[in-house]
Coordinates of C-alpha atoms and ligand atoms in Angstrom, one line a residue:
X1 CA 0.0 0.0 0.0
X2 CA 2.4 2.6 0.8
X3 CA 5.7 3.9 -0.9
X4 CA 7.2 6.3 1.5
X5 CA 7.6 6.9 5.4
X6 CA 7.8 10.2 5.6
X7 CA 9.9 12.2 8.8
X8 CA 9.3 15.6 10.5
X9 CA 12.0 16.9 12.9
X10 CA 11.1 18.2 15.7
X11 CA 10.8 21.9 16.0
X12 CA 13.6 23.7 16.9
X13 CA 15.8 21.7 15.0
X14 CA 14.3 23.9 11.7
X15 CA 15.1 27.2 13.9
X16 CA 17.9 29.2 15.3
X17 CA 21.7 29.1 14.6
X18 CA 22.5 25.4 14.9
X19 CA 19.8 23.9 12.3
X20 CA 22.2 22.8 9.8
X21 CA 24.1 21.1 11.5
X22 CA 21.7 19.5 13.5
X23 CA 19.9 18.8 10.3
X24 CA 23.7 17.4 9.1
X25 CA 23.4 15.2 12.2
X26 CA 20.0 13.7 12.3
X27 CA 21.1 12.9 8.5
X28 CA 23.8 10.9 8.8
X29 CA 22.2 9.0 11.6
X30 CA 19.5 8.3 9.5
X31 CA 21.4 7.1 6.3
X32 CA 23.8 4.8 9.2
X33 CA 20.5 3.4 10.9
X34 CA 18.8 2.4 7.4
X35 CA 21.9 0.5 6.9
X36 CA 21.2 -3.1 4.8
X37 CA 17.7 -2.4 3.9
X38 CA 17.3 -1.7 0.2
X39 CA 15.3 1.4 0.7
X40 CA 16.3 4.7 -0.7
X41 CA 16.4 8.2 1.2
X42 CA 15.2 11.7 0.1
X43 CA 16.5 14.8 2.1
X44 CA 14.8 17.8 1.4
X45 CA 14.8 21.4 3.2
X46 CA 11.7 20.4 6.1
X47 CA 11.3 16.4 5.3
X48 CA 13.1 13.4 4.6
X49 CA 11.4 10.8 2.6
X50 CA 12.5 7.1 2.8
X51 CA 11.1 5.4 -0.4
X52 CA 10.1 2.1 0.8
X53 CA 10.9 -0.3 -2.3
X54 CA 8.9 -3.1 -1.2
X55 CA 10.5 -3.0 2.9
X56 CA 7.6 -3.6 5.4
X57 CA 7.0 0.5 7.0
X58 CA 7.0 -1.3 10.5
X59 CA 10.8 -2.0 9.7
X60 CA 11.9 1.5 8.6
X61 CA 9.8 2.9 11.7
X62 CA 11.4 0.6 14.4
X63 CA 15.1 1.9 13.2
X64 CA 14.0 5.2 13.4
X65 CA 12.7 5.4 16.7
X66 CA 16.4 4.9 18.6
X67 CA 17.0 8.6 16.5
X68 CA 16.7 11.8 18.9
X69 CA 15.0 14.3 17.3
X70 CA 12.8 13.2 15.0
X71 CA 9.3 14.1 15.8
X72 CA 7.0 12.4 13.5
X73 CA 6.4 10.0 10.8
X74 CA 3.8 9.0 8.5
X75 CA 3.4 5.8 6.4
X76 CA 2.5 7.9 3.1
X77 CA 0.8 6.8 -0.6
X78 CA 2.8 9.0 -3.3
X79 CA 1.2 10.9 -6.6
X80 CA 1.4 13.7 -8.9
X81 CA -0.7 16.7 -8.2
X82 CA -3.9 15.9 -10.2
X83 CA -7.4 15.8 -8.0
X84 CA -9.1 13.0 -9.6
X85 CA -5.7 10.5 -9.1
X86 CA -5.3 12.1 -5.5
X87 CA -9.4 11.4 -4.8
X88 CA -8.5 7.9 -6.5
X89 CA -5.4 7.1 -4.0
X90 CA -7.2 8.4 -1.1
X91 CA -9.9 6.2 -1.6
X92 CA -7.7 3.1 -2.0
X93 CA -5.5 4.3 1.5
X94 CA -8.8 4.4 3.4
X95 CA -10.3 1.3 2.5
X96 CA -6.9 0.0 3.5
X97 CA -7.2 1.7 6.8
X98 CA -10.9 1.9 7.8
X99 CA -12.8 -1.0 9.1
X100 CA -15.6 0.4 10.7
X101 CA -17.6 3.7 11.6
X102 CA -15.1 6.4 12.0
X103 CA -15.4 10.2 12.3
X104 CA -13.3 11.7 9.3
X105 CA -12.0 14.8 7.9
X106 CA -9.3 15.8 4.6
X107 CA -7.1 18.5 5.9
X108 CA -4.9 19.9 2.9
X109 CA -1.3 21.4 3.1
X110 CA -0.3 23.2 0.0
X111 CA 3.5 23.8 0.3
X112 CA 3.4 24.3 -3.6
X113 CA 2.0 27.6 -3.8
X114 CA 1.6 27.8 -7.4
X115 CA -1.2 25.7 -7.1
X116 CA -4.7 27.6 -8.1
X117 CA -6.6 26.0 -5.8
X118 CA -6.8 27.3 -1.9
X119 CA -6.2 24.3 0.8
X120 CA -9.7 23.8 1.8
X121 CA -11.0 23.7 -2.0
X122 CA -8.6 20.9 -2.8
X123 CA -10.1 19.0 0.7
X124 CA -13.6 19.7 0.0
X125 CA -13.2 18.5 -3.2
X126 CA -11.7 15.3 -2.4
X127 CA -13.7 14.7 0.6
X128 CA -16.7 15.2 -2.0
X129 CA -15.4 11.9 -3.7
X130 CA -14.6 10.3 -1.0
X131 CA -17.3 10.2 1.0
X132 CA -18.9 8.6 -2.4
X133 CA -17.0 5.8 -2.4
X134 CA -15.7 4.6 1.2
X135 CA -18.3 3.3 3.4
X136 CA -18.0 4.1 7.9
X137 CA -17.3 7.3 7.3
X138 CA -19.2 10.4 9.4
X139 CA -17.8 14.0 8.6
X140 CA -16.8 15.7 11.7
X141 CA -14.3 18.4 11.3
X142 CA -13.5 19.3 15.3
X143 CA -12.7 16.6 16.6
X144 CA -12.3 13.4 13.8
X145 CA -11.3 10.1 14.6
X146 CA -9.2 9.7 11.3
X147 CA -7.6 12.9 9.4
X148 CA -6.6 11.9 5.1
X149 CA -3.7 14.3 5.4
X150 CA -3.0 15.4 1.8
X151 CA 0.6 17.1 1.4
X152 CA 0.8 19.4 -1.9
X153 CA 4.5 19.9 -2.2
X154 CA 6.5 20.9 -5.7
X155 CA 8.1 18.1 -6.3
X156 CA 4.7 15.9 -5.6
X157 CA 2.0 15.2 -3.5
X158 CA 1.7 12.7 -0.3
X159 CA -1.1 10.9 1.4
X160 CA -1.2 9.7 5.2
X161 CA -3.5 9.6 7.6
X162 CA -1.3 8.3 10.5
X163 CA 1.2 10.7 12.6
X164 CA 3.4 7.9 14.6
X165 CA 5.4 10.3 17.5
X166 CA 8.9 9.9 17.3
X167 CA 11.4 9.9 20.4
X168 CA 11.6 13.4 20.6
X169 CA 14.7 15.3 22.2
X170 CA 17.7 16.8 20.3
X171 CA 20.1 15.0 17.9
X172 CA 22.7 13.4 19.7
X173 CA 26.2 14.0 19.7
X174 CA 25.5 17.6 19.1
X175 CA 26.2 18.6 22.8
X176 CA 29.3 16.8 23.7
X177 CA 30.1 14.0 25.8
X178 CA 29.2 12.7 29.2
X179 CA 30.4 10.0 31.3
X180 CA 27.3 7.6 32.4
X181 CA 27.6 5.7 35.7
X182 CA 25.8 2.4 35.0
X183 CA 24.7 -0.2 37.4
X184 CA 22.5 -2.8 36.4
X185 CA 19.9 -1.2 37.8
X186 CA 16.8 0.0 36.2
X187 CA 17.5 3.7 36.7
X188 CA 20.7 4.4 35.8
X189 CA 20.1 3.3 32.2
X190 CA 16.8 4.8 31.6
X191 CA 19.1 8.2 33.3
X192 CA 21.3 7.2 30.1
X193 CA 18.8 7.5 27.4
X194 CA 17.2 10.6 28.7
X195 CA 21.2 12.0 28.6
X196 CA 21.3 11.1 25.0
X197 CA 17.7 12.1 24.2
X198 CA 19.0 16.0 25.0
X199 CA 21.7 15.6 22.1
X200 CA 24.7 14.4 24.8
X201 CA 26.6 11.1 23.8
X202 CA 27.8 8.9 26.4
X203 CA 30.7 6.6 27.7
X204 CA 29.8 4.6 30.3
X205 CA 31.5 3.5 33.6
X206 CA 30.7 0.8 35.6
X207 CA 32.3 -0.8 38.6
X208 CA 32.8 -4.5 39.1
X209 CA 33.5 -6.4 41.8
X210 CA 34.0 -9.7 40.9
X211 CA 34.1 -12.7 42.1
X212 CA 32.8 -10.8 45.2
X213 CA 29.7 -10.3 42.7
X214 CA 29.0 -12.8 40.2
X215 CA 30.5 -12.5 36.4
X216 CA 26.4 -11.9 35.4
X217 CA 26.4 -9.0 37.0
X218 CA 28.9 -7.6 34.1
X219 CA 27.1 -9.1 31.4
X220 CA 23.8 -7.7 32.3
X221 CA 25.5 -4.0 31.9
X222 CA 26.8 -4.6 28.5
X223 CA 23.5 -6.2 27.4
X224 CA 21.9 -2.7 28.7
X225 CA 24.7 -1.0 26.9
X226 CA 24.0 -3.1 23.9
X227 CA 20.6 -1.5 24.4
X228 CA 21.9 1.9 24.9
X229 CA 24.3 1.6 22.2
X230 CA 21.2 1.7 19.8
X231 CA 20.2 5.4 20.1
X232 CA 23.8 6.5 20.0
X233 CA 24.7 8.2 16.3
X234 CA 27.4 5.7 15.7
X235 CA 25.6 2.2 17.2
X236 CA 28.7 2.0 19.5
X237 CA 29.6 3.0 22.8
X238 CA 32.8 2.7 25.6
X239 CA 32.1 1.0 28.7
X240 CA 35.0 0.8 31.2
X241 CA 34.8 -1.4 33.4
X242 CA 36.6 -1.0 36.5
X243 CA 38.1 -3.5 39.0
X244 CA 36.6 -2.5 42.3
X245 CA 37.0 -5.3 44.0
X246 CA 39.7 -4.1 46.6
X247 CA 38.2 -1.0 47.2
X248 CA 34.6 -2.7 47.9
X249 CA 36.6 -5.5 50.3
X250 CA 38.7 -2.4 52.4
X251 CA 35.5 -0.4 52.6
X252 CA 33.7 -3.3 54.0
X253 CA 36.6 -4.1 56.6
X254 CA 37.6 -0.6 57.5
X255 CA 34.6 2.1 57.7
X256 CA 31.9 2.0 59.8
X257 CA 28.7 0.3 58.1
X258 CA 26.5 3.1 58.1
X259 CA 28.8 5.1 55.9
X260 CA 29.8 2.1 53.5
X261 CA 27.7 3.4 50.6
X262 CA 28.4 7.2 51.1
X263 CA 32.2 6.0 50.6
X264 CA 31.4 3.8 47.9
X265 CA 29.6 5.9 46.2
X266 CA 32.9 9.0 46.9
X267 CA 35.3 6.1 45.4
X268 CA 33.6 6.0 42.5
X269 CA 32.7 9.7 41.6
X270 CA 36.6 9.9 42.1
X271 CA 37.4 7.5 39.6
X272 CA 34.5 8.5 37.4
X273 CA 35.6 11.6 37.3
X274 CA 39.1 10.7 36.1
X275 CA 37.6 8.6 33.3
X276 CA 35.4 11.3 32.3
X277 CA 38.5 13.7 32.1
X278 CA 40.7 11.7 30.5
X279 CA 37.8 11.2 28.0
X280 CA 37.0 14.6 27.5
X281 CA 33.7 14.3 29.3
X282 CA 32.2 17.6 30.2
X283 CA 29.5 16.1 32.5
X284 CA 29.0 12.8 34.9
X285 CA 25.5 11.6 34.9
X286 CA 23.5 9.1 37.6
X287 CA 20.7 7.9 38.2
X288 CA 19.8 9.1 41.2
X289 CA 16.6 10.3 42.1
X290 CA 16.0 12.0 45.2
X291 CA 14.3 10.2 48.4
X292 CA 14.4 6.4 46.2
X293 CA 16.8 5.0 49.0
X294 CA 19.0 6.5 52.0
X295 CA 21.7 6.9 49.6
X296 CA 19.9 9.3 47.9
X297 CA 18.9 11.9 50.4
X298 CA 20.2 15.8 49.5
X299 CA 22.7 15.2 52.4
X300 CA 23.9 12.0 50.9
X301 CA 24.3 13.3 47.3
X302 CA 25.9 16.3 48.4
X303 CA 28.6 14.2 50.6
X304 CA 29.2 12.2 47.7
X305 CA 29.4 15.3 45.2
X306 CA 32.4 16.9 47.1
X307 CA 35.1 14.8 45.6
X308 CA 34.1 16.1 42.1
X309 CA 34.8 19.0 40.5
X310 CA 32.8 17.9 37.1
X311 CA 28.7 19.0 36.6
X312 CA 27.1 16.3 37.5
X313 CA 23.5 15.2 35.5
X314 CA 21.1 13.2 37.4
X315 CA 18.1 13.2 34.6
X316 CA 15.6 11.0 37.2
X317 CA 16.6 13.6 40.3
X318 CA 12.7 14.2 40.3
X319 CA 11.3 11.4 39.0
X320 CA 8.9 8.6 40.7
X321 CA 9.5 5.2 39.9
X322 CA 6.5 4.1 38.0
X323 CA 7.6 6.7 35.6
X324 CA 11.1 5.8 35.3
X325 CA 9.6 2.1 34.9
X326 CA 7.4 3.1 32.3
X327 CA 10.6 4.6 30.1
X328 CA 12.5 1.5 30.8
X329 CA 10.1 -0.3 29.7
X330 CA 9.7 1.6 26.3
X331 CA 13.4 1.1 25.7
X332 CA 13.7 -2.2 26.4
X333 CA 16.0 -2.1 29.2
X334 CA 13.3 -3.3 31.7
X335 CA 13.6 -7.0 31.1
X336 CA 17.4 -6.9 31.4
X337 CA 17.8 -4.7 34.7
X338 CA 15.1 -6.9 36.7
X339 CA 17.5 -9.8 36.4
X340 CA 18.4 -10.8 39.9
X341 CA 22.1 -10.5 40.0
X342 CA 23.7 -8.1 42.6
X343 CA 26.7 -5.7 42.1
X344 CA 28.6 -3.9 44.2
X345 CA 26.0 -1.6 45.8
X346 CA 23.5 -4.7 46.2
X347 CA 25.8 -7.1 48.3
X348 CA 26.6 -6.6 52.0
X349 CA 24.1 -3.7 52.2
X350 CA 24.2 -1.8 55.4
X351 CA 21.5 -2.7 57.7
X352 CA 21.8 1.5 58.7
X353 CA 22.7 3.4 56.3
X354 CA 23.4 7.1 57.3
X355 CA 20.3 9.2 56.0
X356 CA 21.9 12.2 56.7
X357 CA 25.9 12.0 56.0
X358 CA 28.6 14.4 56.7
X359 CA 31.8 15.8 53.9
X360 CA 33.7 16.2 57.1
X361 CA 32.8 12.5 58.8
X362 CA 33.6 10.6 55.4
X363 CA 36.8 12.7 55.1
X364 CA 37.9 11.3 58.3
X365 CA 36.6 7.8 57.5
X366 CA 39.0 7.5 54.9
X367 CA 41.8 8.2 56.3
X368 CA 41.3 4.0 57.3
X369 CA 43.4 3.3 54.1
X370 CA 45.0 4.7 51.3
X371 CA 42.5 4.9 49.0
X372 CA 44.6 7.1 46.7
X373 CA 47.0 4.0 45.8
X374 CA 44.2 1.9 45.2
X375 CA 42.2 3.7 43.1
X376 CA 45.1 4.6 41.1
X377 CA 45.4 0.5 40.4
X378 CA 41.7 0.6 39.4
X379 CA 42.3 3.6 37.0
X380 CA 45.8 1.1 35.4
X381 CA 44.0 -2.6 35.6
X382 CA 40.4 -0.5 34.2
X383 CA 39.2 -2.7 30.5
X384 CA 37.8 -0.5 28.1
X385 CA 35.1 -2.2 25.9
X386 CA 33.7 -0.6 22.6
X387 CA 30.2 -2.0 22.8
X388 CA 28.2 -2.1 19.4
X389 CA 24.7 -2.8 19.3
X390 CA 25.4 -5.0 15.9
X391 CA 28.3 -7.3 17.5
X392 CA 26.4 -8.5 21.1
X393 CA 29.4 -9.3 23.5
X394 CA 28.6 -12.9 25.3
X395 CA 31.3 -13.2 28.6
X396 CA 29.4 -15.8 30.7
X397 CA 31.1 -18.7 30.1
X398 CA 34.3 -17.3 29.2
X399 CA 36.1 -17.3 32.8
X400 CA 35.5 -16.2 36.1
X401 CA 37.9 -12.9 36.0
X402 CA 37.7 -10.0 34.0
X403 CA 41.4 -10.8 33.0
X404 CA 40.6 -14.0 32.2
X405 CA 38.0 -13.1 29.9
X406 CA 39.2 -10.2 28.5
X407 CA 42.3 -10.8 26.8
X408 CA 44.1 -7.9 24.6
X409 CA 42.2 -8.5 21.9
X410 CA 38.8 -8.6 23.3
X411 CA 39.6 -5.5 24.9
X412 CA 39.5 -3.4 21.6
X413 CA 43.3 -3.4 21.6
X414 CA 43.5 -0.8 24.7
X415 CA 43.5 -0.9 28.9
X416 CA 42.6 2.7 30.1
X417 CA 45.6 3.6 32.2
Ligands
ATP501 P1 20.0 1.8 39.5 O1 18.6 1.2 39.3 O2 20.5 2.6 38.4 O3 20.9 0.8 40.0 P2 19.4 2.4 42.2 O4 18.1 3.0 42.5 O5 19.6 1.0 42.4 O6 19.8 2.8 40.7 P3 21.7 3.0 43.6 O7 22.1 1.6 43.6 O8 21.6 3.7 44.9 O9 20.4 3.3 42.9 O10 22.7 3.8 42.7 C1 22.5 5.1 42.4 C2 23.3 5.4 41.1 O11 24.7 5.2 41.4 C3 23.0 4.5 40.0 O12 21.8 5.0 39.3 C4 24.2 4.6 39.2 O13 24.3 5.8 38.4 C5 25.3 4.7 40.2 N1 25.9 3.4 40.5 C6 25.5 2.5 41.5 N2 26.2 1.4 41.5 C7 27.1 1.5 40.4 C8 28.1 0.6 39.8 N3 28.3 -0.6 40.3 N4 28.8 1.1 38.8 C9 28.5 2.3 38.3 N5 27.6 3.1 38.8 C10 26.8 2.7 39.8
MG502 MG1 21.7 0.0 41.8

């Protein structure tokens, strides 16, 4: 039925300074996410076009929904500007479409203004036939059920009657980089996509602790990178994983329980915030969200804060969790984060955790052990993976240390150090 899928950006990518290059973006991505379908793409100034040669539309619409801002797309019937062969299409889309009583209207665009006739002539002339020939069909201009969308333009003129949302947001990688702290949590991945949803990429760092925590724990992280990896421009993203081990076993023998998480959670900003340096990361993103856990109190986000210089991003701060479910849900991440294996922050938790930790009591906490030394091993022994959603990495069953399964080849050719 349908030759084209045709694509609206969002808004303010068509305005101000920036709009061609993020026009230059959202091009490319869409060109790299086509990729092996034999379907053939039409950039023009407000639209692109994807002539469908014979590929299913659900196909071409899945890709496009991992690209950031796109806003719309409809599946679309093409024809030259002549009334009876639009009236003729139109009626051959709706009997396609409709299968029972519908309210209806034909709304006309005319981006061709050379055309003698005015927009609403050109619908109420259609409309005229089509009301004629498709059955279920009650006028109703306000407020109708179905819309025949016909598109005028110069070159020729489309048909739709469906507007699909797109993801919305900003194209990424036209806002720099920021680093991502994953767990295999539900949040800090969904915190991920909203990050790349504003136009940011991502790397991502995660900390390990194995065989304190089992080897799954890893995997499920780079299957939600996998995930991730499909929204970024490139289909690829870095995910160091860091040893963390020895700092998790010292912090568990030398600081007090209550404030086990709070220096945690310092130790990693620390390193995170060397990664993200030495990456040229502008930005470190969580997912916190205020009041989830005791963790995430103000006092207990600011304690943890004060090692860091770099902004840090915490998309979910506000959110509840039914709505952070309902996003991970939509980008598939759901399924993989309620997997039962712990990490680092999930084993030995502290029957009392501090709600309301101190910068100065941590401080003193950690004089216990020199954490400098260690977390400058972590930084050295630290394997950096170049996840890509179109190679799935598979580690369970490969050994039960990173070292072990990560040889110098696996590892993309490169430790961080
Ligand atoms: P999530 O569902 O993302 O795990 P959570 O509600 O379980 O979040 P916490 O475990 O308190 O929250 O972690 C808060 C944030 O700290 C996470 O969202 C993540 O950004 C970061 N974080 C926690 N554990 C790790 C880890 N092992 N490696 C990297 N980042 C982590
Ligand atoms: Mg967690």
């Amino acid at each position: 039925m349908y030759d084209y899928i045709m694509i609206r950006y969002g808004d303010l990518i068509l305005k101000g300074k920036n709009q061609h290059i993020f026009r230059h973006n959202i091009n490319n991505q869409i060109a790299h996410k086509m990729y092996g379908l034999p379907v053939e793409i039409e950039f023009q100034h407000d639209l692109v076009f994807i002539k469908l040669n014979d590929v299913e539309p659900k196909d071409v619409i899945d890709r496009l929904n991992y690209i950031s801002g796109l806003s719309s797309y409809s599946k679309a019937v093409k024809c030259e500007y002549n009334l009876d062969i639009i009236a003729e299409k139109s009626i051959e889309l709706l009997k396609h479409e409709i299968k029972e009583e519908t309210t209806f209207k034909v709304e006309t665009k005319r981006a061709d203004k050379t055309i003698n006739l005015k927009s609403f002539e050109i619908s109420k002339l259609v409309s005229k036939q089509v009301l004629r020939s498709v059955p279920n069909l009650i006028v109703d201009v306000k407020d109708p059920k179905t819309t025949l969308n016909i598109e005028a333009r110069r070159e020729a003129t489309y048909i739709y009657t469906d507007k699909i949302p797109g993801i919305g947001g900003f194209p990424t990688s036209t806002g720099g980089r920021a680093m991502l702290l994953i767990s295999g949590g539900i949040d800090s991945p969904v915190a991920g996509y909203l990050t790349m949803n504003t136009g940011l990429e991502i790397e991502c760092v995660h900390f390990e602790s194995s065989p304190l925590t089992p080897i799954e724990s890893v995997q499920k992280v780079i299957d939600l990178v996998t995930v991730l990896s499909k929204y970024a421009p490139s289909s690829k993203i870095k995910l160091h994983l860091v040893p963390f081990r020895e700092i998790h076993e010292l912090i568990l023998k030398e600081i007090p329980e209550s404030y086990t998480i709070t220096i945690m959670r310092r130790m990693m900003y620390r390193i995170a915030d060397s990664l993200a340096k030495k990456n040229n990361c502008k930005a470190i993103v969580s997912g916190d969200s205020i009041g989830q856990v005791a963790s995430q109190t103000l006092e207990s986000l600011i304690t943890v804060q004060k090692v860091t210089d770099s902004l840090v991003i915490r998309p979910l701060a506000t959110y509840d969790k039914n709505e952070i479910i309902k996003i991970a849900k939509k980008i598939k991440t759901y399924l993989i984060s309620s997997k039962p294996f712990s990490d680092c922050c999930t084993v030995y938790v502290p029957k009392r955790p501090v709600i309301k930790p101190t910068d100065e009591r941590a401080s003193t906490f950690e004089q216990a052990f020199d954490y400098q030394k260690f977390i400058k091993i972590a930084l050295k022994n630290t394997i950096t993976l170049e996840i890509n959603e179109r190679k799935p990495l598979n580690i369970i069953d490969k050994g039960f240390s990173m070292e072990e399964i990560f040889d110098e080849k696996t590892r993309n050719g490169k430790t961080d150090s």
